[in-house]
CSV table of C-alpha atoms and ligand atoms in Angstrom, one decimal:
chain,number,residue,atom,x,y,z
A,1,MET,CA,32.4,-29.8,23.3
A,2,SER,CA,33.9,-32.2,25.9
A,3,THR,CA,37.7,-32.4,25.8
A,4,GLY,CA,37.8,-35.1,28.4
A,5,ASP,CA,39.6,-32.8,30.8
A,6,ARG,CA,38.0,-33.5,34.1
A,7,LEU,CA,39.9,-30.6,35.7
A,8,THR,CA,38.3,-27.9,33.6
A,9,GLU,CA,34.9,-29.6,32.9
A,10,THR,CA,33.9,-30.4,36.5
A,11,THR,CA,34.5,-28.7,39.9
A,12,PHE,CA,36.3,-30.3,42.8
A,13,ALA,CA,33.0,-30.4,44.7
A,14,GLN,CA,31.3,-32.4,41.9
A,15,ARG,CA,34.2,-34.8,41.6
A,16,ALA,CA,34.5,-35.2,45.4
A,17,HIS,CA,30.7,-35.8,45.6
A,18,GLU,CA,31.0,-38.5,43.0
A,19,GLN,CA,33.9,-40.2,44.9
A,20,LEU,CA,32.2,-39.9,48.3
A,21,GLY,CA,29.4,-42.1,47.0
A,22,LYS,CA,31.8,-45.0,46.5
A,23,SER,CA,31.5,-46.9,49.8
A,24,PHE,CA,34.5,-49.2,49.0
A,25,LEU,CA,36.7,-46.1,48.4
A,26,ARG,CA,35.6,-44.6,51.7
A,27,THR,CA,36.8,-47.7,53.5
A,28,ALA,CA,39.8,-48.9,51.4
A,29,VAL,CA,41.7,-45.6,51.0
A,30,PRO,CA,41.9,-44.8,54.7
A,31,LYS,CA,42.8,-48.4,55.4
A,32,ALA,CA,45.6,-48.5,52.8
A,33,THR,CA,46.9,-45.1,53.7
A,34,ASP,CA,46.9,-45.9,57.5
A,35,HIS,CA,48.8,-49.0,56.7
A,36,ALA,CA,51.4,-47.0,54.6
A,37,PHE,CA,51.8,-44.4,57.4
A,38,SER,CA,52.2,-47.1,60.1
A,39,ALA,CA,54.8,-48.8,57.8
A,40,LEU,CA,56.7,-45.4,57.6
A,41,GLN,CA,56.6,-45.1,61.4
A,42,SER,CA,57.9,-48.6,61.9
A,43,ARG,CA,60.6,-48.2,59.3
A,44,PHE,CA,62.1,-45.2,61.0
A,45,ALA,CA,61.5,-46.2,64.6
A,46,GLY,CA,64.7,-46.1,66.5
A,47,HIS,CA,66.4,-44.0,63.8
A,48,ASP,CA,66.8,-40.2,63.7
A,49,TYR,CA,64.2,-39.6,61.0
A,50,GLU,CA,64.4,-35.9,61.5
A,51,ALA,CA,68.1,-35.8,60.8
A,52,LEU,CA,67.6,-37.9,57.6
A,53,ARG,CA,64.8,-35.6,56.5
A,54,GLU,CA,67.0,-32.6,57.0
A,55,LEU,CA,69.8,-34.3,54.9
A,56,GLY,CA,67.2,-35.1,52.2
A,57,ARG,CA,66.0,-31.5,52.2
A,58,GLN,CA,69.5,-30.1,51.8
A,59,ILE,CA,70.3,-32.5,48.9
A,60,ARG,CA,67.1,-31.6,47.1
A,61,ALA,CA,67.5,-27.9,47.8
A,62,GLU,CA,71.0,-27.9,46.5
A,63,ALA,CA,70.0,-29.8,43.4
A,64,VAL,CA,67.1,-27.4,42.6
A,65,ALA,CA,68.9,-24.2,43.5
A,66,ASN,CA,71.7,-25.0,41.0
A,67,LEU,CA,69.4,-26.8,38.6
A,68,ASP,CA,70.9,-25.8,35.2
A,69,ALA,CA,74.5,-26.4,36.4
A,70,HIS,CA,73.6,-30.0,37.5
A,71,LEU,CA,71.6,-30.6,34.4
A,72,ALA,CA,74.6,-29.6,32.3
A,73,VAL,CA,76.8,-32.1,34.1
A,74,LEU,CA,74.2,-34.8,33.8
A,75,GLU,CA,73.8,-34.2,30.1
A,76,GLU,CA,77.5,-34.2,29.5
A,77,ARG,CA,78.0,-37.5,31.4
A,78,LEU,CA,75.0,-39.2,29.9
A,79,THR,CA,76.2,-38.2,26.4
A,80,ALA,CA,79.7,-39.6,27.3
A,81,ASN,CA,77.9,-42.8,28.3
A,82,GLY,CA,76.3,-43.1,24.9
A,83,VAL,CA,72.9,-41.8,25.8
A,84,THR,CA,71.0,-39.4,23.5
A,85,VAL,CA,69.6,-36.5,25.5
A,86,HIS,CA,66.6,-34.5,24.4
A,87,HIS,CA,65.0,-31.4,25.9
A,88,ALA,CA,61.2,-30.9,26.0
A,89,ARG,CA,59.8,-27.4,27.0
A,90,ASP,CA,56.3,-28.7,27.4
A,91,ALA,CA,54.1,-31.8,27.2
A,92,ALA,CA,53.5,-31.4,23.4
A,93,GLU,CA,57.2,-31.3,22.7
A,94,ALA,CA,57.9,-34.3,24.9
A,95,ARG,CA,55.1,-36.3,23.1
A,96,ARG,CA,56.6,-35.3,19.7
A,97,ILE,CA,60.1,-36.3,20.7
A,98,ILE,CA,59.1,-39.7,22.1
A,99,ALA,CA,56.7,-40.4,19.2
A,100,GLY,CA,59.6,-39.5,16.9
A,101,ILE,CA,61.9,-42.0,18.5
A,102,VAL,CA,59.2,-44.7,18.4
A,103,LYS,CA,58.4,-44.0,14.8
A,104,GLY,CA,62.1,-43.8,13.9
A,105,ALA,CA,62.5,-47.3,15.3
A,106,ASP,CA,59.5,-48.6,13.2
A,107,ALA,CA,58.2,-49.8,16.5
A,108,ARG,CA,54.7,-51.3,16.8
A,109,LYS,CA,54.7,-52.1,20.5
A,110,VAL,CA,55.9,-50.2,23.5
A,111,VAL,CA,56.1,-51.4,27.1
A,112,LYS,CA,56.1,-48.9,29.9
A,113,VAL,CA,57.2,-48.6,33.5
A,114,LYS,CA,54.9,-46.7,35.8
A,115,SER,CA,55.7,-43.0,35.4
A,116,MET,CA,53.7,-40.0,36.6
A,117,ALA,CA,55.7,-37.8,34.2
A,118,THR,CA,54.3,-39.8,31.2
A,119,GLU,CA,50.8,-39.4,32.8
A,120,GLU,CA,51.5,-35.7,33.0
A,121,ILE,CA,52.2,-35.4,29.3
A,122,ALA,CA,49.3,-37.8,28.3
A,123,LEU,CA,51.8,-40.0,26.4
A,124,ASN,CA,49.8,-43.1,25.9
A,125,PRO,CA,46.9,-41.6,23.8
A,126,ALA,CA,49.5,-39.9,21.6
A,127,LEU,CA,51.3,-43.1,20.9
A,128,GLU,CA,48.1,-45.0,20.4
A,129,ALA,CA,46.9,-42.4,17.9
A,130,ASP,CA,50.0,-43.3,15.9
A,131,GLY,CA,48.9,-46.9,15.8
A,132,VAL,CA,51.4,-48.1,18.5
A,133,GLU,CA,50.3,-50.6,21.0
A,134,VAL,CA,51.2,-49.4,24.5
A,135,VAL,CA,51.3,-51.8,27.4
A,136,GLU,CA,51.7,-50.6,31.0
A,137,THR,CA,53.6,-53.2,33.0
A,138,ASP,CA,53.3,-52.2,36.6
A,139,LEU,CA,50.4,-54.4,37.8
A,140,GLY,CA,48.4,-51.5,39.1
A,141,GLU,CA,48.9,-49.4,36.0
A,142,TYR,CA,48.1,-52.4,33.8
A,143,ILE,CA,44.7,-52.7,35.5
A,144,VAL,CA,44.2,-49.0,35.2
A,145,GLN,CA,45.0,-49.1,31.5
A,146,LEU,CA,42.7,-52.1,30.8
A,147,ASP,CA,39.9,-50.3,32.5
A,148,GLY,CA,40.5,-46.9,30.7
A,149,ASP,CA,40.9,-45.5,34.2
A,150,ARG,CA,43.5,-43.3,35.8
A,151,PRO,CA,45.9,-43.9,38.7
A,152,SER,CA,44.6,-42.4,42.0
A,153,HIS,CA,47.8,-42.4,44.1
A,154,VAL,CA,51.4,-41.6,43.3
A,155,ILE,CA,52.7,-45.1,44.2
A,156,ALA,CA,49.5,-47.2,44.6
A,157,PRO,CA,47.6,-46.5,41.4
A,158,ILE,CA,44.6,-48.9,42.1
A,159,ILE,CA,44.2,-48.0,45.8
A,160,HIS,CA,40.5,-47.3,44.8
A,161,LYS,CA,39.7,-50.7,43.3
A,162,THR,CA,38.4,-53.8,44.9
A,163,ARG,CA,39.9,-57.2,44.2
A,164,GLY,CA,36.6,-58.2,42.6
A,165,GLU,CA,36.9,-55.3,40.1
A,166,VAL,CA,40.5,-56.4,39.3
A,167,ARG,CA,39.2,-60.0,38.8
A,168,GLN,CA,36.5,-58.8,36.4
A,169,THR,CA,39.0,-56.8,34.4
A,170,LEU,CA,41.5,-59.6,34.1
A,171,SER,CA,38.8,-62.1,33.4
A,172,ARG,CA,37.6,-60.0,30.5
A,173,VAL,CA,41.1,-60.0,29.0
A,174,ALA,CA,41.5,-63.7,29.7
A,175,GLY,CA,38.2,-64.5,28.0
A,176,ARG,CA,37.3,-66.8,31.0
A,177,GLU,CA,36.3,-66.4,34.6
A,178,LEU,CA,39.4,-66.1,36.8
A,179,PRO,CA,39.3,-67.1,40.5
A,180,ASN,CA,39.1,-64.4,43.1
A,181,ASP,CA,42.6,-65.2,44.3
A,182,ALA,CA,45.4,-62.7,44.4
A,183,ALA,CA,48.1,-65.3,43.4
A,184,GLU,CA,46.0,-66.5,40.4
A,185,LEU,CA,45.2,-63.0,39.3
A,186,THR,CA,48.8,-61.8,39.4
A,187,GLY,CA,49.9,-65.1,37.8
A,188,PHE,CA,47.6,-64.4,34.8
A,189,ALA,CA,48.9,-60.8,34.5
A,190,ARG,CA,52.5,-61.9,34.7
A,191,GLY,CA,52.0,-64.3,31.8
A,192,ALA,CA,50.3,-61.6,29.7
A,193,LEU,CA,53.0,-59.1,30.5
A,194,ARG,CA,55.9,-61.5,29.8
A,195,ASP,CA,54.7,-61.8,26.2
A,196,ALA,CA,54.7,-58.0,26.0
A,197,PHE,CA,58.2,-57.7,27.3
A,198,MET,CA,59.5,-60.2,24.8
A,199,THR,CA,57.8,-58.6,21.8
A,200,ALA,CA,58.1,-54.9,22.5
A,201,ASP,CA,60.4,-52.7,20.4
A,202,VAL,CA,60.7,-49.8,22.8
A,203,GLY,CA,60.6,-49.6,26.6
A,204,ILE,CA,59.6,-46.3,28.2
A,205,SER,CA,60.2,-45.3,31.8
A,206,GLY,CA,60.3,-42.3,34.0
A,207,ALA,CA,63.3,-41.5,36.2
A,208,ASN,CA,63.2,-41.4,40.0
A,209,PHE,CA,66.6,-39.6,39.8
A,210,GLY,CA,69.1,-38.5,37.2
A,211,ILE,CA,72.5,-38.6,38.8
A,212,ALA,CA,74.8,-35.9,37.5
A,213,ASP,CA,78.3,-37.0,38.4
A,214,SER,CA,78.0,-40.5,36.8
A,215,GLY,CA,75.4,-39.8,34.0
A,216,THR,CA,73.0,-42.4,35.4
A,217,VAL,CA,69.2,-42.8,35.5
A,218,CYS,CA,68.0,-44.3,38.8
A,219,LEU,CA,64.7,-46.2,38.4
A,220,LEU,CA,63.0,-47.9,41.4
A,221,THR,CA,60.4,-50.6,41.1
A,222,ASN,CA,59.0,-53.4,43.3
A,223,GLU,CA,57.9,-55.7,40.6
A,224,GLY,CA,61.0,-56.1,38.4
A,225,ASN,CA,59.1,-54.8,35.4
A,226,GLY,CA,61.4,-51.8,35.2
A,227,ARG,CA,64.4,-54.0,34.6
A,228,MET,CA,62.5,-55.9,31.9
A,229,CYS,CA,61.3,-52.7,30.1
A,230,THR,CA,64.8,-51.1,30.2
A,231,SER,CA,66.8,-54.1,29.1
A,232,LEU,CA,64.8,-56.3,26.8
A,233,PRO,CA,63.5,-53.9,24.1
A,234,ARG,CA,65.9,-52.5,21.5
A,235,ILE,CA,65.4,-49.0,22.7
A,236,HIS,CA,64.9,-47.5,26.1
A,237,VAL,CA,63.4,-44.0,26.5
A,238,SER,CA,63.4,-42.3,30.0
A,239,LEU,CA,61.3,-39.3,30.5
A,240,MET,CA,62.7,-37.3,33.4
A,241,GLY,CA,61.3,-34.2,35.0
A,242,ILE,CA,64.2,-31.8,35.1
A,243,GLU,CA,64.0,-31.3,38.8
A,244,ARG,CA,64.8,-35.0,39.5
A,245,VAL,CA,68.5,-34.4,39.2
A,246,LEU,CA,70.8,-35.4,42.1
A,247,PRO,CA,74.3,-33.9,42.1
A,248,ARG,CA,76.2,-37.0,43.3
A,249,THR,CA,75.9,-40.8,43.4
A,250,GLU,CA,76.4,-40.8,47.1
A,251,ASP,CA,73.2,-38.7,47.5
A,252,LEU,CA,71.4,-42.0,46.9
A,253,ALA,CA,72.5,-43.2,50.4
A,254,VAL,CA,70.0,-40.6,51.7
A,255,MET,CA,67.4,-40.5,49.0
A,256,LEU,CA,66.8,-44.2,48.5
A,257,PRO,CA,65.9,-45.0,52.2
A,258,LEU,CA,63.9,-41.8,52.4
A,259,LEU,CA,61.9,-42.5,49.3
A,260,ALA,CA,61.3,-46.2,50.0
A,261,GLY,CA,60.7,-45.6,53.7
A,262,ALA,CA,58.3,-42.7,53.3
A,263,GLY,CA,56.4,-44.3,50.4
A,264,THR,CA,56.0,-47.9,51.5
A,265,GLY,CA,58.0,-48.4,54.8
A,266,GLN,CA,60.5,-50.6,53.0
A,267,LEU,CA,64.2,-50.5,53.9
A,268,ILE,CA,64.9,-50.1,50.2
A,269,THR,CA,62.9,-50.6,47.0
A,270,THR,CA,63.1,-54.2,45.7
A,271,TYR,CA,64.7,-53.3,42.4
A,272,VAL,CA,67.1,-50.4,42.3
A,273,ASN,CA,68.1,-49.9,38.6
A,274,LEU,CA,71.1,-47.7,37.8
A,275,LEU,CA,71.0,-47.2,34.0
A,276,SER,CA,74.2,-45.8,32.5
A,277,GLY,CA,73.8,-46.1,28.8
A,278,PRO,CA,73.0,-48.6,26.1
A,279,ARG,CA,74.6,-52.0,25.7
A,280,ARG,CA,78.3,-51.8,25.2
A,281,PRO,CA,80.3,-54.1,22.9
A,282,GLY,CA,80.6,-57.5,24.5
A,283,GLU,CA,77.7,-57.0,26.9
A,284,PRO,CA,75.1,-59.7,26.8
A,285,ASP,CA,72.0,-57.6,27.3
A,286,GLY,CA,70.7,-54.0,27.4
A,287,PRO,CA,69.1,-51.8,24.8
A,288,GLU,CA,70.9,-50.8,21.6
A,289,GLN,CA,69.8,-47.2,22.2
A,290,MET,CA,69.1,-45.2,25.3
A,291,HIS,CA,67.4,-41.8,25.2
A,292,VAL,CA,66.7,-39.4,28.1
A,293,VAL,CA,64.0,-36.7,27.5
A,294,MET,CA,64.4,-33.9,30.0
A,295,LEU,CA,60.9,-32.5,30.7
A,296,ASP,CA,60.4,-28.9,31.8
A,297,ASN,CA,56.6,-28.4,31.4
A,298,GLY,CA,56.4,-25.5,33.9
A,299,ARG,CA,59.1,-26.6,36.3
A,300,ARG,CA,61.8,-24.0,35.3
A,301,ALA,CA,59.2,-21.2,35.7
A,302,LEU,CA,59.0,-22.0,39.4
A,303,LEU,CA,62.6,-21.3,40.1
A,304,GLY,CA,63.1,-18.2,42.1
A,305,THR,CA,59.4,-18.0,43.0
A,306,PRO,CA,57.8,-18.7,46.5
A,307,TYR,CA,56.9,-22.1,45.1
A,308,GLN,CA,60.5,-23.3,44.2
A,309,ASP,CA,60.5,-25.8,47.1
A,310,VAL,CA,57.8,-27.9,45.5
A,311,LEU,CA,60.5,-29.0,43.0
A,312,HIS,CA,62.2,-30.9,45.8
A,313,CYS,CA,59.4,-33.5,45.7
A,314,ILE,CA,60.4,-37.1,45.2
A,315,ARG,CA,56.9,-38.4,44.6
A,316,CYS,CA,56.7,-40.7,47.6
A,317,GLY,CA,53.0,-40.2,48.2
A,318,ALA,CA,53.4,-39.9,52.0
A,319,CYS,CA,51.5,-36.5,52.0
A,320,GLN,CA,48.6,-38.2,50.4
A,321,ASN,CA,48.6,-40.9,53.0
A,322,VAL,CA,48.1,-38.5,55.9
A,323,CYS,CA,45.9,-35.9,54.2
A,324,PRO,CA,42.4,-35.9,55.8
A,325,VAL,CA,40.9,-34.7,52.5
A,326,TYR,CA,42.6,-37.2,50.2
A,327,ARG,CA,41.8,-40.0,52.6
A,328,GLN,CA,38.1,-39.3,52.1
A,329,VAL,CA,37.8,-38.4,48.4
A,330,GLY,CA,40.8,-40.3,46.9
A,331,GLY,CA,42.9,-39.1,44.0
A,332,HIS,CA,40.4,-38.8,41.2
A,333,ALA,CA,38.6,-35.9,43.0
A,334,TYR,CA,41.6,-33.7,42.2
A,335,GLY,CA,40.8,-33.9,38.5
A,336,TRP,CA,44.3,-34.3,37.0
A,337,VAL,CA,47.4,-36.5,37.4
A,338,TYR,CA,48.5,-35.6,41.0
A,339,GLY,CA,46.2,-35.9,44.0
A,340,GLY,CA,46.4,-35.0,47.7
A,341,PRO,CA,48.5,-32.1,49.0
A,342,ILE,CA,51.2,-32.4,46.4
A,343,GLY,CA,48.5,-32.4,43.7
A,344,ALA,CA,46.8,-29.4,45.2
A,345,VAL,CA,50.1,-27.5,44.9
A,346,LEU,CA,51.4,-28.9,41.6
A,347,THR,CA,48.1,-28.7,39.6
A,348,PRO,CA,47.5,-25.0,39.9
A,349,LEU,CA,51.2,-24.3,39.3
A,350,PHE,CA,51.4,-26.6,36.2
A,351,ARG,CA,47.9,-26.0,34.8
A,352,GLY,CA,47.3,-22.5,36.0
A,353,LEU,CA,45.1,-20.9,38.7
A,354,GLY,CA,42.1,-20.8,36.3
A,355,ALA,CA,42.1,-24.6,35.9
A,356,GLY,CA,43.5,-25.8,39.2
A,357,GLY,CA,43.1,-22.8,41.5
A,358,GLU,CA,40.3,-24.3,43.6
A,359,LEU,CA,42.4,-27.3,44.7
A,360,PRO,CA,44.4,-25.5,47.5
A,361,GLN,CA,41.0,-25.0,49.1
A,362,ALA,CA,40.7,-28.8,49.4
A,363,SER,CA,42.8,-28.7,52.5
A,364,THR,CA,42.2,-28.3,56.2
A,365,LEU,CA,45.7,-26.7,56.5
A,366,CYS,CA,46.3,-29.1,59.4
A,367,GLY,CA,50.0,-29.4,58.4
A,368,ALA,CA,50.1,-33.2,58.6
A,369,CYS,CA,51.6,-33.2,55.0
A,370,ASP,CA,54.5,-30.9,56.2
A,371,ASP,CA,55.2,-33.1,59.1
A,372,VAL,CA,55.5,-36.3,57.1
A,373,CYS,CA,57.2,-35.1,53.9
A,374,PRO,CA,60.6,-36.8,53.8
A,375,VAL,CA,62.2,-33.7,52.2
A,376,LYS,CA,60.4,-31.2,54.4
A,377,ILE,CA,58.5,-29.4,51.7
A,378,PRO,CA,56.4,-26.7,53.4
A,379,LEU,CA,53.2,-27.8,51.6
A,380,HIS,CA,51.0,-26.0,54.0
A,381,ASP,CA,52.7,-22.6,53.3
A,382,LEU,CA,52.5,-23.3,49.6
A,383,LEU,CA,48.8,-24.1,49.8
A,384,HIS,CA,48.3,-20.9,51.7
A,385,GLY,CA,50.2,-18.9,49.1
A,386,LEU,CA,48.2,-20.3,46.3
A,387,ARG,CA,44.9,-19.4,48.1
A,388,ALA,CA,46.2,-15.9,48.4
A,389,ASP,CA,47.2,-15.8,44.7
A,390,ARG,CA,43.8,-17.0,43.7
A,391,ALA,CA,42.1,-14.3,45.7
A,392,ASP,CA,44.5,-11.6,44.4
A,393,ALA,CA,43.7,-12.8,40.8
A,394,GLY,CA,40.0,-12.3,41.5
A,395,LEU,CA,39.3,-15.9,40.9
A,396,ALA,CA,37.7,-16.8,44.2
A,397,PRO,CA,33.9,-17.1,43.9
A,398,ARG,CA,31.9,-14.0,44.7
A,399,ARG,CA,30.2,-15.6,47.7
A,400,GLU,CA,33.6,-16.4,49.2
A,401,ARG,CA,35.0,-12.9,48.6
A,402,ILE,CA,32.0,-11.2,50.2
A,403,ALA,CA,32.2,-13.5,53.2
A,404,ALA,CA,35.9,-12.8,53.6
A,405,GLN,CA,35.3,-9.0,53.3
A,406,LEU,CA,32.5,-9.1,55.9
A,407,TRP,CA,34.6,-11.2,58.2
A,408,SER,CA,37.5,-8.8,57.8
A,409,LEU,CA,35.3,-5.8,58.5
A,410,ALA,CA,33.6,-7.4,61.5
A,411,TRP,CA,36.9,-8.3,63.2
A,412,SER,CA,38.5,-5.0,62.6
A,413,HIS,CA,36.2,-3.1,65.0
A,414,PRO,CA,35.6,-4.1,68.7
A,415,LEU,CA,31.8,-3.5,68.5
A,416,LEU,CA,31.4,-5.5,65.3
A,417,TYR,CA,33.6,-8.2,66.7
A,418,ARG,CA,31.4,-8.6,69.8
A,419,VAL,CA,28.3,-8.6,67.6
A,420,SER,CA,29.7,-11.2,65.3
A,421,ALA,CA,30.7,-13.4,68.2
A,422,ARG,CA,27.2,-13.2,69.7
A,423,VAL,CA,25.6,-13.9,66.3
A,424,GLY,CA,27.9,-16.9,65.9
A,425,TRP,CA,27.1,-18.2,69.3
A,426,LEU,CA,23.3,-17.8,68.8
A,427,GLY,CA,23.4,-19.1,65.3
A,428,THR,CA,25.3,-22.3,66.0
A,429,ALA,CA,23.3,-22.9,69.2
A,430,ALA,CA,20.1,-22.6,67.1
A,431,LEU,CA,21.5,-24.9,64.4
A,432,SER,CA,22.5,-27.6,66.9
A,433,ARG,CA,18.9,-27.8,68.1
A,434,LEU,CA,17.4,-28.1,64.6
A,435,PRO,CA,16.5,-31.5,63.1
A,436,ALA,CA,19.0,-32.6,60.4
A,437,ARG,CA,16.5,-32.2,57.6
A,438,LEU,CA,16.0,-28.5,58.4
A,439,VAL,CA,19.8,-27.9,58.9
A,440,ALA,CA,20.3,-29.4,55.4
A,441,ARG,CA,18.3,-26.4,54.0
A,442,THR,CA,20.5,-23.8,55.6
A,443,PRO,CA,23.8,-22.5,54.2
A,444,ALA,CA,25.5,-24.8,56.7
A,445,GLY,CA,23.8,-27.9,55.2
A,446,GLY,CA,26.9,-28.9,53.1
A,447,TRP,CA,29.1,-28.9,56.2
A,448,ALA,CA,26.5,-30.6,58.4
A,449,ALA,CA,26.0,-33.4,55.8
A,450,SER,CA,29.1,-35.2,57.0
A,451,ARG,CA,30.2,-33.4,60.2
A,452,GLU,CA,28.9,-32.0,63.4
A,453,ILE,CA,28.5,-28.2,63.5
A,454,PRO,CA,30.9,-26.8,66.1
A,455,ARG,CA,29.3,-24.5,68.7
A,456,VAL,CA,30.8,-21.0,68.8
A,457,ALA,CA,31.8,-20.1,72.4
A,458,ARG,CA,29.6,-17.5,74.2
A,459,TYR,CA,30.9,-14.0,74.3
A,460,ARG,CA,31.0,-12.5,77.8
A,461,ALA,CA,30.9,-8.7,77.9
A,462,GLY,CA,33.9,-7.3,79.8
A,463,SER,CA,36.1,-10.4,79.4
A,464,GLY,CA,37.5,-9.1,76.0
A,465,GLU,CA,37.4,-12.7,74.7
A,466,PRO,CA,34.7,-15.1,73.8
A,467,ARG,CA,34.6,-18.0,76.1
B,501,SF4,S1,55.4,-33.5,48.7
B,501,SF4,FE1,56.8,-34.7,50.1
B,501,SF4,S2,55.4,-36.2,51.0
B,501,SF4,FE2,54.3,-35.4,49.1
B,501,SF4,S3,54.9,-36.8,47.5
B,501,SF4,FE3,56.4,-35.1,47.4
B,501,SF4,S4,58.1,-35.8,48.7
B,501,SF4,FE4,56.4,-37.1,49.1
């Protein structure tokens, strides 16, 4: 029976094949990601980006290395500020806690700020099953929700959609044909969302950072919806991955420019919200209650493992923008919440090697993600490690294991090495002369469908090297 879990019900190859058939995606994703990468380069031109990245790495490494100590301070300060702190070991517990807060408030409508953590715990279907109306208020997430779709990029959820598709979706909601004009379309969405802000009982957000020394949730948005969701409804709930803690308020001086610059090339995100508790007596606005739900869901288990560094991630999306695989197949091919290099690392770690173990194969290991990551996560090493773990667990397909064993055998003996080099040279020379329709029937057909087959250099006896 289908569970609706694309990760376990389909393979990466099937999902990628489906996405590669979408001509708009093949053009739009590289264009948008090129634009984002150029914006990053312009943003930091003339600045010592390497020094800033190193500072970012140190701050995140310190936060994660002493995670429990910083979380304890954060909880103490949040509580002192009047915030109710909850702990969720996994997605089910997080859903239960948030559903309980919503039910306890007798809430019928919830407005949400874009949050990958709430995607990770599949919060919306759980609240909707309780009869609660959930409205995503980031424009991209709103479109995704109306379409029953999923975001395909960490910070640009509808990178895969055309303006025409957005127009059709909003026209359906409007009950009339809207013009194909960005200002008109956003104007319509703004009106619809404004009603939701004014009538919602609960606002739910993620947390870009939880700042320990002041007991503050930092929330970054470019559309102002974060401020509406966290100040207009009676109750604000923030779902924070436990790794998002920062020790000190001054750490924002490094993390804000890094996150905004690496993600969108901005100097700083348009709205920087520092939320330090519910409305106090005499204050004109703000929620009556503020809750922070600290989400583990597999994070603590990574501490002390070779994968601890992935917890430094600030979800900027820069690694997706430069990944040659993501740029072709988009985010949906990865089958779960996170796509691109960060998704190929997080998914097998959070969902297990059985479900997500093939994703680290979806990489050329070119290292572009390492070079761009604003907090210097060694994604390429982590992908390598996960490939090895999968092989050690006996989860690699039989064909792949046999090929690796044969390769290892051949290159462990001089004679077999020379023979394999000659076979490679002859084989690729022969393939390069075959018509494409015949190449398609060979084992190299999948590769040759979208790329040229490289020619193996000819081995010269006595040289010791192929050349
Ligand atoms: S791994 Fe690095 S580049 Fe990728 S989303 Fe996280 S912080 Fe950004």
